C-alpha positions as MATLAB code, in Angstrom:
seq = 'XXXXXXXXXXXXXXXXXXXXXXXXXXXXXXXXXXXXXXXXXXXXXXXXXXXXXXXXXXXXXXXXXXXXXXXXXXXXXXXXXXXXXXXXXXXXXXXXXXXXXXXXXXXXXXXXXXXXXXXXXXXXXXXXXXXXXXXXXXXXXXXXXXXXXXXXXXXXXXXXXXXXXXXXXXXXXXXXXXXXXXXXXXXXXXXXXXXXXXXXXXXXXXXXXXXXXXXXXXXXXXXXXXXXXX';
ca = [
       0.000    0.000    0.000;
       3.080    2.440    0.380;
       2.381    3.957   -3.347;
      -0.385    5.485   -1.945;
       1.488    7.535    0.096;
       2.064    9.807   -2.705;
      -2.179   10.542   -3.004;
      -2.738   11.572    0.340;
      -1.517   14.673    2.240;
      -1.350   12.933    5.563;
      -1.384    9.423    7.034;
      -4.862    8.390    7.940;
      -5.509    6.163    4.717;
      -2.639    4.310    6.646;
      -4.274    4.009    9.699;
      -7.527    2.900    7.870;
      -5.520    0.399    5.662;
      -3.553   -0.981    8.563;
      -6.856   -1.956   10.208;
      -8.804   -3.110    7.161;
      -6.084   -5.126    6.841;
      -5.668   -6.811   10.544;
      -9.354   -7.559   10.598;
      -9.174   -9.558    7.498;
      -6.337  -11.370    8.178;
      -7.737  -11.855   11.789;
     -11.509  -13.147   10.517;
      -9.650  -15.118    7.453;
      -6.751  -16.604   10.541;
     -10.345  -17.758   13.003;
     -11.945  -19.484   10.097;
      -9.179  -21.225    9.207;
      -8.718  -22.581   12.990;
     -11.958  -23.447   12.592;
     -10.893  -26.274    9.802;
     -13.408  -23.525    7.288;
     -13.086  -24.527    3.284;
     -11.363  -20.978    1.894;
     -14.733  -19.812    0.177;
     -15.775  -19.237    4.072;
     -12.277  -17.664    4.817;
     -13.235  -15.731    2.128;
     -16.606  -14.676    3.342;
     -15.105  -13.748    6.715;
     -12.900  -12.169    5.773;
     -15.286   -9.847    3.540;
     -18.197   -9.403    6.913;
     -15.485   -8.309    9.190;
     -14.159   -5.400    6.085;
     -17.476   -4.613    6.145;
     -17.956   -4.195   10.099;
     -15.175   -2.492    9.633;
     -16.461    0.321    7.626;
     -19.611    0.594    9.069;
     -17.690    1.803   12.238;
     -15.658    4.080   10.800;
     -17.924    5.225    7.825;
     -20.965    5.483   10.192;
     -24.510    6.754    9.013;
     -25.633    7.112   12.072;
     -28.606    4.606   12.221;
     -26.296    1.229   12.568;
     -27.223   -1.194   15.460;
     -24.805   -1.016   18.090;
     -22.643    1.011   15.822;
     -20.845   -2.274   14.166;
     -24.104   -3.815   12.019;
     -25.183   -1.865    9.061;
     -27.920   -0.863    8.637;
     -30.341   -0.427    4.535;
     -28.892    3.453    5.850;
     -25.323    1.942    6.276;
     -25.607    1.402    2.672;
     -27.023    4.709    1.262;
     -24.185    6.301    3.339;
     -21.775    4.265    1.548;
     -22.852    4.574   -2.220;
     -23.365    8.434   -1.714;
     -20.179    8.682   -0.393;
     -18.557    6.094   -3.016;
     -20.204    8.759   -5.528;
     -18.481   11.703   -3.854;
     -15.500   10.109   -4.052;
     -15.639   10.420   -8.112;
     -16.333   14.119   -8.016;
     -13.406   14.560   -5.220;
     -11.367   12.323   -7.953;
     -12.105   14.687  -10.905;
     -11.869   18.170   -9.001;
      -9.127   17.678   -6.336;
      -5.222   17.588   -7.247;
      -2.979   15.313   -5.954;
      -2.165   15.164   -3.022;
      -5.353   15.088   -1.886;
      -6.830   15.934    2.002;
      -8.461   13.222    3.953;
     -11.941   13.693    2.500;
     -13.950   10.850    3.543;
     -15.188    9.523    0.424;
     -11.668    9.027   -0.689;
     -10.790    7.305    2.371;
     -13.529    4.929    2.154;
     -12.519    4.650   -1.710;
      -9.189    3.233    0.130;
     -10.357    1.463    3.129;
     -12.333   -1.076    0.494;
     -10.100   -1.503   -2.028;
      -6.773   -2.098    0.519;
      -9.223   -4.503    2.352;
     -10.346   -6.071   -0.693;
      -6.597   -6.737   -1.897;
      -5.793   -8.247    1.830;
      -8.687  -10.832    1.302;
      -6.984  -11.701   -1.992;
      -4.080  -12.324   -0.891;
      -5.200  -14.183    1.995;
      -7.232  -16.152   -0.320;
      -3.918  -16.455   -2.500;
      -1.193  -16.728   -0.359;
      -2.748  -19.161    2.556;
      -6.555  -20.240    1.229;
      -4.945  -21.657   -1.988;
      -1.421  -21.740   -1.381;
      -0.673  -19.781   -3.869;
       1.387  -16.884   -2.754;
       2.764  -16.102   -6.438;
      -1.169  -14.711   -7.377;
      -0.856  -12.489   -4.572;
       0.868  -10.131   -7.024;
      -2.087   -9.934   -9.482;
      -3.527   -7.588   -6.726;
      -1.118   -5.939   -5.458;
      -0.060   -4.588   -8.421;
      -3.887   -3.387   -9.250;
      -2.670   -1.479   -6.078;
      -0.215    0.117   -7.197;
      -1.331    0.976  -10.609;
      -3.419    3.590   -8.611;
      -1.247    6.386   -8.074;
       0.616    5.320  -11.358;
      -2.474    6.208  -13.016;
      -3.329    9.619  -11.250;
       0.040   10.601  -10.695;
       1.628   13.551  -12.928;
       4.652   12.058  -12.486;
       6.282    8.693  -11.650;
       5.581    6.684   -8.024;
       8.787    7.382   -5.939;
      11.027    4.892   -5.755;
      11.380    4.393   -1.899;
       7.093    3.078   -2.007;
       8.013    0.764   -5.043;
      11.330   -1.268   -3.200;
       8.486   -1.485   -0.307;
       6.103   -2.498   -2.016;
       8.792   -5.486   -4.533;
      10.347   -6.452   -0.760;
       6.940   -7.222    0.856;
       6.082   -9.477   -1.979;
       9.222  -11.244   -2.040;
       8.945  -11.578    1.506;
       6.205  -13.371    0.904;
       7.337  -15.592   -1.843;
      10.118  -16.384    0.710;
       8.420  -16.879    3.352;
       6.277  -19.736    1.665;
       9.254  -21.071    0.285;
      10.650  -22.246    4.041;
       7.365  -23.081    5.080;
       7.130  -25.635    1.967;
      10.593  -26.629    2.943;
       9.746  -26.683    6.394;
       7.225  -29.522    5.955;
       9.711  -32.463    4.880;
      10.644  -32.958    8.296;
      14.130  -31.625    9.732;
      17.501  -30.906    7.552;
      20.452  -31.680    8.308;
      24.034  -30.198    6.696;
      26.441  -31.970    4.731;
      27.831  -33.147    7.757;
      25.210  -34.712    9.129;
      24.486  -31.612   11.747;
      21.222  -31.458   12.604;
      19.766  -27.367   11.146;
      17.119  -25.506   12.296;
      14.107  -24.880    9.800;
      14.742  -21.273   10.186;
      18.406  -21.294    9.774;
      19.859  -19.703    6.621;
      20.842  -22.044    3.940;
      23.099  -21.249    1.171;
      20.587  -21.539   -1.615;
      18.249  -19.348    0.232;
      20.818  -16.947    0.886;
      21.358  -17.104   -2.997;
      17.780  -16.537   -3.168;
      18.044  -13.342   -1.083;
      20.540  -11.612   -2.740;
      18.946  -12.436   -6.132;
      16.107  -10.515   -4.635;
      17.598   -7.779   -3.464;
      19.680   -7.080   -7.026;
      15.977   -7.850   -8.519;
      14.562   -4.603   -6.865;
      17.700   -2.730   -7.380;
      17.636   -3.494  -11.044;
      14.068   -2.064  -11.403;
      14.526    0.601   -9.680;
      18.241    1.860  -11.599;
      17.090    0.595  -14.987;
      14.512    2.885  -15.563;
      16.662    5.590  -14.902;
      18.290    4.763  -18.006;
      15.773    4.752  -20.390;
      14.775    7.695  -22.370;
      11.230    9.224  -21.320;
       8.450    9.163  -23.810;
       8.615   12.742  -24.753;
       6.982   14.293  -27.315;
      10.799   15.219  -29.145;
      10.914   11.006  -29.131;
       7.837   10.332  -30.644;
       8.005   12.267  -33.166;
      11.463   10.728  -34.252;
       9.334    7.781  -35.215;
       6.599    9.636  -36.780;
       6.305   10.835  -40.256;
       8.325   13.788  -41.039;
       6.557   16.551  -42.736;
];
C-alpha cells in the first residue's frame, strides 16, 4: 500500500488500511482454525471489512454502531459517488476527505482478502501479485509524475517476503535438515541456496529501480522521431 502515500496529504488512509487489513487477516486466521473450506475464509474475511467500515464510515442509524444498517448502505454509495467528483476536481495530493478514504479502506481490504485467499486459502502466494499490483497501478495512473522509488522497493520487498516466506514453510514440511555433515539445522536457519535466493532478490529490486533511470522518457521530441516527417 506504500504507493499510496504519494495521493494523500497525511497518514490516515494508513491508519484505515492498517486496520482493514488486521481484521481480514484476523476473521480469514479464526476461520481457518476453525478447519473452514477458503470460500468461508473468504466470506469472513469480507463481513469483518465490512464491520469495519460501518464503524468508521458510520450513518448514524447502525445497530450497536458495528451492524449496518439499509442506511449503512445509502451512506456508503453516496459517499462512493463523492468520491468520483473529489477524484475529478481535487489535485494530488489530496486531504483526507472521507469519500476518498472509504474509496481506500475497500479496495486495501479487498486486496488483503486476496491475498489471503492467494497466499494461505490456496497456497498460492505467487497470485498475490495480481492484486497488489492493481494497487499500485493507482497512483501510477493519477500521478503527474512517476511513483517514488522508496514506495516501489516497499512495495517489490513485501512481496518477495512473501514468496520467501512460503518457500521455508514448503521446505519446512519435509521434516528436519540436516548439513552436509550430518548436523542437525534448524528450519529457520539460513541455507546457502536461500541466501542465494536473497541476494537475487535484493539485485531484482535494485535493477528495477536503476534501470529505468536509463531509459529515455516518452517525450513528445521522441515520438516524433518515429513519426512521419513533414
Amino acid at each position: 500500500t506504500m504507493p499510496l502515500a504519494s495521493i494523500f496529504e497525511s497518514w490516515a488512509w494508513l491508519v484505515n488500511g492498517i486496520l482493514a487489513i488486521a481484521v481480514v487477516v484476523g476473521a480469514a486466521t479464526l476461520a481457518r482454525a476453525s478447519r473452514a473450506p477458503a470460500g468461508v475464509q473468504v466470506l469472513a474475511g469480507m463481513g469483518a471489512l465490512l464491520i469495519l467500515l460501518t464503524w468508521r464510515f458510520p450513518s448514524g442509524d447502525e445497530i450497536a454502531g458495528l451492524i449496518p444498517t439499509r442506511a449503512t448502505f445509502e451512506h456508503f454509495n453516496s459517499l462512493l459517488a463523492l468520491a468520483g467528483t473529489q477524484v475529478r476536481e481535487s489535485a494530488v495530493p489530496v486531504p483526507d476527505l472521507d469519500g476518498l478514504l472509504l474509496l481506500s479502506t475497500a479496495g486495501i481490504g479487498l486486496v488483503a482478502v486476496l491475498v489471503d485467499l492467494a497466499a494461505v486459502g490456496i497456497r498460492r502466494p505467487a497470485l498475490a501479485g495480481l492484486p497488489m499490483l492493481a494497487l499500485y497501478s493507482v497512483p501510477v495512473a493519477v500521478l503527474p509524475r512517476s511513483a517514488a522509488f522508496i514506495s516501489f522497493a516497499i512495495a517489490c520487498a513485501g512481496y518477495l517476503w512473501l514468496l520467501v516466506s512460503d518457500s521455508i514453510d514448503r521446505v519446512r514440511r519435509f521434516g528436519r535438515r540436516f548439513s552436509g555433515e550430518g548436523r542437525d539445522v534448524d528450519v529457520w536457519e539460513p541455507s546457502p541456496l536461500s541466501a542465494a535466493g536473497r541476494r537475487l532478490g535484493v539485485m531484482a529490486i535494485l535493477a528495477a529501480v536503476l534501470l529505468p533511470l536509463a531509459v529515455p522518457a516518452m517525450t513528445p521530441t521522441l515520438l516524433s522521431n518515429f513519426g512521419p516527417r513533414g
